[in-house]
Amino acid sequence: MDKKLQIVYAADDQFAEILGVSLTSLYENNKNMEEIHVYILDSNITVEKKKKLESISEVYKRNSIIWVPSKDISKELQMDVSVDRGSLSQYARLFISSVLPDNLNRILYLDCDIILNQSLEELWNIDMQGKTLAALKDAFSSWYRMNIDLKPKDIMFNSGVMLIDVNRWKEQKVEAKLL
């Protein structure tokens, strides 16, 4: 069993405090893990809030947070992108293959508002059977699917928790397909 987690969050200044709560729950409920590497796709978090987040890692005697400048979806698509809720920082997850270090084989992406109440060890070590992504199907209704131009039976997944095989993500050119 691998006891070294590679966790990725995406946040902006507005969601930094919420991220702090998630980070605390991560450390508190994963004391059994030897190492936890946290990468934050940073959409302009202030220095003051970064220091507060870093202090959480220090309290739990964990590795320092690795700050990764996020790509701006509007610039990448050369068009204005708006959100109905949340922030544009949520799109930073689309670029994991081009912004994260090349030595990462598997990452667990977590939304900032995820609260963990148990160890991630079992999820982290799940056999993905050669798949690129492990995620839960979302429970949105068929009417919601139709509102976003999907067929009623199309499968949607919750992108707030994604276990990603980064090598396959790159091989499958997922980033380019998403864009």
PDB file of C-alpha atoms in Angstrom:
ATOM      1  CA  MET A   1       0.000   0.000   0.000  1.00  0.00           C
ATOM      2  CA  ASP A   2       1.294   3.413  -1.019  1.00  0.00           C
ATOM      3  CA  LYS A   3       1.310   5.781   1.961  1.00  0.00           C
ATOM      4  CA  LYS A   4       2.311   8.905   0.017  1.00  0.00           C
ATOM      5  CA  LEU A   5      -0.582  11.102  -1.074  1.00  0.00           C
ATOM      6  CA  GLN A   6      -0.377  13.651  -3.890  1.00  0.00           C
ATOM      7  CA  ILE A   7      -3.289  16.048  -3.356  1.00  0.00           C
ATOM      8  CA  VAL A   8      -4.264  18.904  -5.685  1.00  0.00           C
ATOM      9  CA  TYR A   9      -6.583  21.799  -4.884  1.00  0.00           C
ATOM     10  CA  ALA A  10      -7.482  24.815  -7.031  1.00  0.00           C
ATOM     11  CA  ALA A  11      -8.301  28.067  -5.259  1.00  0.00           C
ATOM     12  CA  ASP A  12      -8.433  31.813  -5.435  1.00  0.00           C
ATOM     13  CA  ASP A  13      -8.400  34.365  -2.630  1.00  0.00           C
ATOM     14  CA  GLN A  14     -12.169  34.072  -2.126  1.00  0.00           C
ATOM     15  CA  PHE A  15     -11.924  30.322  -1.402  1.00  0.00           C
ATOM     16  CA  ALA A  16      -8.658  30.297   0.580  1.00  0.00           C
ATOM     17  CA  GLU A  17     -10.366  30.165   3.984  1.00  0.00           C
ATOM     18  CA  ILE A  18     -12.636  27.314   2.879  1.00  0.00           C
ATOM     19  CA  LEU A  19      -9.532  25.547   1.585  1.00  0.00           C
ATOM     20  CA  GLY A  20      -8.005  25.919   5.057  1.00  0.00           C
ATOM     21  CA  VAL A  21     -10.868  23.913   6.555  1.00  0.00           C
ATOM     22  CA  SER A  22     -10.464  21.175   3.932  1.00  0.00           C
ATOM     23  CA  LEU A  23      -6.704  21.098   4.445  1.00  0.00           C
ATOM     24  CA  THR A  24      -7.175  20.708   8.202  1.00  0.00           C
ATOM     25  CA  SER A  25      -9.582  17.798   7.656  1.00  0.00           C
ATOM     26  CA  LEU A  26      -7.076  16.232   5.237  1.00  0.00           C
ATOM     27  CA  TYR A  27      -4.239  16.320   7.743  1.00  0.00           C
ATOM     28  CA  GLU A  28      -6.391  15.422  10.742  1.00  0.00           C
ATOM     29  CA  ASN A  29      -7.817  12.303   9.100  1.00  0.00           C
ATOM     30  CA  ASN A  30      -4.689  11.076   7.335  1.00  0.00           C
ATOM     31  CA  LYS A  31      -2.195  10.818  10.166  1.00  0.00           C
ATOM     32  CA  ASN A  32      -1.626   7.222   9.016  1.00  0.00           C
ATOM     33  CA  MET A  33      -0.076   8.436   5.753  1.00  0.00           C
ATOM     34  CA  GLU A  34       3.706   8.782   5.677  1.00  0.00           C
ATOM     35  CA  GLU A  35       3.727  11.772   3.354  1.00  0.00           C
ATOM     36  CA  ILE A  36       1.137  14.188   2.037  1.00  0.00           C
ATOM     37  CA  HIS A  37       2.186  16.490  -0.772  1.00  0.00           C
ATOM     38  CA  VAL A  38      -0.308  19.291  -1.369  1.00  0.00           C
ATOM     39  CA  TYR A  39      -0.267  21.213  -4.635  1.00  0.00           C
ATOM     40  CA  ILE A  40      -2.438  24.296  -4.817  1.00  0.00           C
ATOM     41  CA  LEU A  41      -3.294  25.658  -8.247  1.00  0.00           C
ATOM     42  CA  ASP A  42      -3.084  29.293  -7.229  1.00  0.00           C
ATOM     43  CA  SER A  43      -5.372  31.867  -8.805  1.00  0.00           C
ATOM     44  CA  ASN A  44      -3.963  34.928  -7.040  1.00  0.00           C
ATOM     45  CA  ILE A  45      -4.227  34.017  -3.371  1.00  0.00           C
ATOM     46  CA  THR A  46      -2.785  36.831  -1.240  1.00  0.00           C
ATOM     47  CA  VAL A  47       0.484  36.359   0.602  1.00  0.00           C
ATOM     48  CA  GLU A  48      -1.335  36.727   3.928  1.00  0.00           C
ATOM     49  CA  LYS A  49      -3.750  33.885   3.159  1.00  0.00           C
ATOM     50  CA  LYS A  50      -0.947  31.706   1.770  1.00  0.00           C
ATOM     51  CA  LYS A  51       0.894  32.095   5.070  1.00  0.00           C
ATOM     52  CA  LYS A  52      -2.210  31.018   6.975  1.00  0.00           C
ATOM     53  CA  LEU A  53      -2.584  27.929   4.775  1.00  0.00           C
ATOM     54  CA  GLU A  54       1.115  27.117   5.149  1.00  0.00           C
ATOM     55  CA  SER A  55       0.782  27.363   8.932  1.00  0.00           C
ATOM     56  CA  ILE A  56      -1.743  24.499   8.846  1.00  0.00           C
ATOM     57  CA  SER A  57       0.878  22.259   7.210  1.00  0.00           C
ATOM     58  CA  GLU A  58       3.382  23.333   9.847  1.00  0.00           C
ATOM     59  CA  VAL A  59       1.012  22.557  12.742  1.00  0.00           C
ATOM     60  CA  TYR A  60       0.581  19.013  11.403  1.00  0.00           C
ATOM     61  CA  LYS A  61       4.316  18.724  10.621  1.00  0.00           C
ATOM     62  CA  ARG A  62       3.619  18.006   6.959  1.00  0.00           C
ATOM     63  CA  ASN A  63       5.477  18.953   3.803  1.00  0.00           C
ATOM     64  CA  SER A  64       5.254  22.562   2.705  1.00  0.00           C
ATOM     65  CA  ILE A  65       2.485  23.414   0.289  1.00  0.00           C
ATOM     66  CA  ILE A  66       3.618  23.558  -3.329  1.00  0.00           C
ATOM     67  CA  TRP A  67       2.162  26.641  -4.982  1.00  0.00           C
ATOM     68  CA  VAL A  68       1.501  26.238  -8.694  1.00  0.00           C
ATOM     69  CA  PRO A  69       0.407  29.287 -10.682  1.00  0.00           C
ATOM     70  CA  SER A  70      -2.853  28.355 -12.380  1.00  0.00           C
ATOM     71  CA  LYS A  71      -3.718  28.981 -15.983  1.00  0.00           C
ATOM     72  CA  ASP A  72      -6.494  31.449 -16.734  1.00  0.00           C
ATOM     73  CA  ILE A  73      -9.275  29.683 -18.656  1.00  0.00           C
ATOM     74  CA  SER A  74     -10.375  32.933 -20.329  1.00  0.00           C
ATOM     75  CA  LYS A  75      -6.882  33.528 -21.686  1.00  0.00           C
ATOM     76  CA  GLU A  76      -6.464  29.912 -22.756  1.00  0.00           C
ATOM     77  CA  LEU A  77      -9.739  29.956 -24.706  1.00  0.00           C
ATOM     78  CA  GLN A  78      -9.299  33.590 -25.797  1.00  0.00           C
ATOM     79  CA  MET A  79     -12.830  34.406 -24.719  1.00  0.00           C
ATOM     80  CA  ASP A  80     -14.707  35.605 -21.666  1.00  0.00           C
ATOM     81  CA  VAL A  81     -15.713  32.729 -19.417  1.00  0.00           C
ATOM     82  CA  SER A  82     -18.197  33.284 -16.625  1.00  0.00           C
ATOM     83  CA  VAL A  83     -19.444  31.100 -13.796  1.00  0.00           C
ATOM     84  CA  ASP A  84     -22.897  30.739 -12.312  1.00  0.00           C
ATOM     85  CA  ARG A  85     -21.406  29.832  -8.920  1.00  0.00           C
ATOM     86  CA  GLY A  86     -17.934  29.356  -7.514  1.00  0.00           C
ATOM     87  CA  SER A  87     -15.043  31.059  -9.258  1.00  0.00           C
ATOM     88  CA  LEU A  88     -12.949  30.795 -12.392  1.00  0.00           C
ATOM     89  CA  SER A  89     -10.271  29.035 -10.335  1.00  0.00           C
ATOM     90  CA  GLN A  90     -12.357  25.864 -10.623  1.00  0.00           C
ATOM     91  CA  TYR A  91     -11.222  25.576 -14.247  1.00  0.00           C
ATOM     92  CA  ALA A  92      -7.579  25.313 -13.184  1.00  0.00           C
ATOM     93  CA  ARG A  93      -8.073  21.534 -12.721  1.00  0.00           C
ATOM     94  CA  LEU A  94      -8.359  21.193 -16.494  1.00  0.00           C
ATOM     95  CA  PHE A  95      -4.661  22.003 -16.845  1.00  0.00           C
ATOM     96  CA  ILE A  96      -3.162  19.534 -14.379  1.00  0.00           C
ATOM     97  CA  SER A  97      -1.099  17.809 -17.063  1.00  0.00           C
ATOM     98  CA  SER A  98       0.638  21.001 -18.135  1.00  0.00           C
ATOM     99  CA  VAL A  99       1.180  22.771 -14.803  1.00  0.00           C
ATOM    100  CA  LEU A 100       2.049  20.014 -12.328  1.00  0.00           C
ATOM    101  CA  PRO A 101       5.541  18.481 -12.070  1.00  0.00           C
ATOM    102  CA  ASP A 102       6.252  15.713 -14.584  1.00  0.00           C
ATOM    103  CA  ASN A 103       7.177  13.193 -11.875  1.00  0.00           C
ATOM    104  CA  LEU A 104       3.591  12.834 -10.617  1.00  0.00           C
ATOM    105  CA  ASN A 105       1.923   9.618 -11.747  1.00  0.00           C
ATOM    106  CA  ARG A 106      -1.289   9.808  -9.725  1.00  0.00           C
ATOM    107  CA  ILE A 107      -3.023  12.724  -8.056  1.00  0.00           C
ATOM    108  CA  LEU A 108      -6.193  13.181  -6.077  1.00  0.00           C
ATOM    109  CA  TYR A 109      -7.948  16.402  -6.999  1.00  0.00           C
ATOM    110  CA  LEU A 110     -10.201  17.812  -4.262  1.00  0.00           C
ATOM    111  CA  ASP A 111     -12.474  20.836  -4.382  1.00  0.00           C
ATOM    112  CA  CYS A 112     -11.816  23.376  -1.629  1.00  0.00           C
ATOM    113  CA  ASP A 113     -15.150  22.655   0.039  1.00  0.00           C
ATOM    114  CA  ILE A 114     -14.473  18.948   0.571  1.00  0.00           C
ATOM    115  CA  ILE A 115     -14.388  17.880   4.214  1.00  0.00           C
ATOM    116  CA  LEU A 116     -12.661  14.581   4.862  1.00  0.00           C
ATOM    117  CA  ASN A 117     -13.866  12.463   7.755  1.00  0.00           C
ATOM    118  CA  GLN A 118     -11.630   9.425   7.284  1.00  0.00           C
ATOM    119  CA  SER A 119      -8.328   8.376   5.760  1.00  0.00           C
ATOM    120  CA  LEU A 120      -7.848   8.565   2.003  1.00  0.00           C
ATOM    121  CA  GLU A 121      -5.643   5.467   2.000  1.00  0.00           C
ATOM    122  CA  GLU A 122      -8.257   3.109   0.534  1.00  0.00           C
ATOM    123  CA  LEU A 123      -9.291   5.588  -2.166  1.00  0.00           C
ATOM    124  CA  TRP A 124      -5.678   6.464  -2.965  1.00  0.00           C
ATOM    125  CA  ASN A 125      -4.753   2.808  -3.446  1.00  0.00           C
ATOM    126  CA  ILE A 126      -7.797   1.816  -5.496  1.00  0.00           C
ATOM    127  CA  ASP A 127      -7.021  -0.249  -8.597  1.00  0.00           C
ATOM    128  CA  MET A 128      -8.041   2.019 -11.453  1.00  0.00           C
ATOM    129  CA  GLN A 129      -7.760  -0.904 -13.890  1.00  0.00           C
ATOM    130  CA  GLY A 130      -5.978   1.181 -16.503  1.00  0.00           C
ATOM    131  CA  LYS A 131      -8.563   3.958 -16.448  1.00  0.00           C
ATOM    132  CA  THR A 132      -7.576   7.619 -16.656  1.00  0.00           C
ATOM    133  CA  LEU A 133      -9.977   8.855 -14.012  1.00  0.00           C
ATOM    134  CA  ALA A 134     -11.897   7.520 -11.030  1.00  0.00           C
ATOM    135  CA  ALA A 135     -14.891   9.603  -9.938  1.00  0.00           C
ATOM    136  CA  LEU A 136     -18.449   9.205  -8.693  1.00  0.00           C
ATOM    137  CA  LYS A 137     -21.421   9.544 -10.975  1.00  0.00           C
ATOM    138  CA  ASP A 138     -23.321  12.706 -10.228  1.00  0.00           C
ATOM    139  CA  ALA A 139     -26.959  12.544  -9.221  1.00  0.00           C
ATOM    140  CA  PHE A 140     -28.256  15.510 -11.221  1.00  0.00           C
ATOM    141  CA  SER A 141     -31.657  14.952 -12.795  1.00  0.00           C
ATOM    142  CA  SER A 142     -32.312  14.285 -16.452  1.00  0.00           C
ATOM    143  CA  TRP A 143     -33.820  17.799 -16.642  1.00  0.00           C
ATOM    144  CA  TYR A 144     -30.546  19.339 -15.496  1.00  0.00           C
ATOM    145  CA  ARG A 145     -28.683  17.303 -18.101  1.00  0.00           C
ATOM    146  CA  MET A 146     -30.994  18.643 -20.802  1.00  0.00           C
ATOM    147  CA  ASN A 147     -30.349  22.228 -19.625  1.00  0.00           C
ATOM    148  CA  ILE A 148     -26.651  21.762 -20.361  1.00  0.00           C
ATOM    149  CA  ASP A 149     -27.220  20.040 -23.714  1.00  0.00           C
ATOM    150  CA  LEU A 150     -26.714  16.471 -22.529  1.00  0.00           C
ATOM    151  CA  LYS A 151     -29.082  13.635 -23.209  1.00  0.00           C
ATOM    152  CA  PRO A 152     -31.199  12.542 -20.209  1.00  0.00           C
ATOM    153  CA  LYS A 153     -29.246   9.278 -19.820  1.00  0.00           C
ATOM    154  CA  ASP A 154     -25.768  10.774 -20.374  1.00  0.00           C
ATOM    155  CA  ILE A 155     -23.395  10.078 -17.538  1.00  0.00           C
ATOM    156  CA  MET A 156     -22.064  12.977 -15.496  1.00  0.00           C
ATOM    157  CA  PHE A 157     -19.503  12.713 -12.737  1.00  0.00           C
ATOM    158  CA  ASN A 158     -18.713  14.876  -9.752  1.00  0.00           C
ATOM    159  CA  SER A 159     -15.487  16.697 -10.602  1.00  0.00           C
ATOM    160  CA  GLY A 160     -14.950  17.753  -6.972  1.00  0.00           C
ATOM    161  CA  VAL A 161     -13.161  14.495  -6.145  1.00  0.00           C
ATOM    162  CA  MET A 162     -11.135  12.926  -8.944  1.00  0.00           C
ATOM    163  CA  LEU A 163      -8.409  10.315  -8.722  1.00  0.00           C
ATOM    164  CA  ILE A 164      -6.337  10.866 -11.841  1.00  0.00           C
ATOM    165  CA  ASP A 165      -3.705   8.752 -13.558  1.00  0.00           C
ATOM    166  CA  VAL A 166      -1.644  11.699 -14.788  1.00  0.00           C
ATOM    167  CA  ASN A 167       0.326   9.651 -17.317  1.00  0.00           C
ATOM    168  CA  ARG A 168      -2.861   8.382 -18.974  1.00  0.00           C
ATOM    169  CA  TRP A 169      -4.342  11.899 -18.788  1.00  0.00           C
ATOM    170  CA  LYS A 170      -1.374  13.069 -20.868  1.00  0.00           C
ATOM    171  CA  GLU A 171      -1.437  10.055 -23.224  1.00  0.00           C
ATOM    172  CA  GLN A 172      -5.166  10.556 -23.840  1.00  0.00           C
ATOM    173  CA  LYS A 173      -4.603  14.300 -24.415  1.00  0.00           C
ATOM    174  CA  VAL A 174      -7.460  15.057 -22.014  1.00  0.00           C
ATOM    175  CA  GLU A 175      -6.471  18.695 -21.600  1.00  0.00           C
ATOM    176  CA  ALA A 176      -6.676  19.373 -25.325  1.00  0.00           C
ATOM    177  CA  LYS A 177      -9.993  17.520 -25.586  1.00  0.00           C
ATOM    178  CA  LEU A 178     -11.487  19.496 -22.713  1.00  0.00           C
ATOM    179  CA  LEU A 179     -10.433  22.790 -24.252  1.00  0.00           C
TER     180      LEU A 179
END
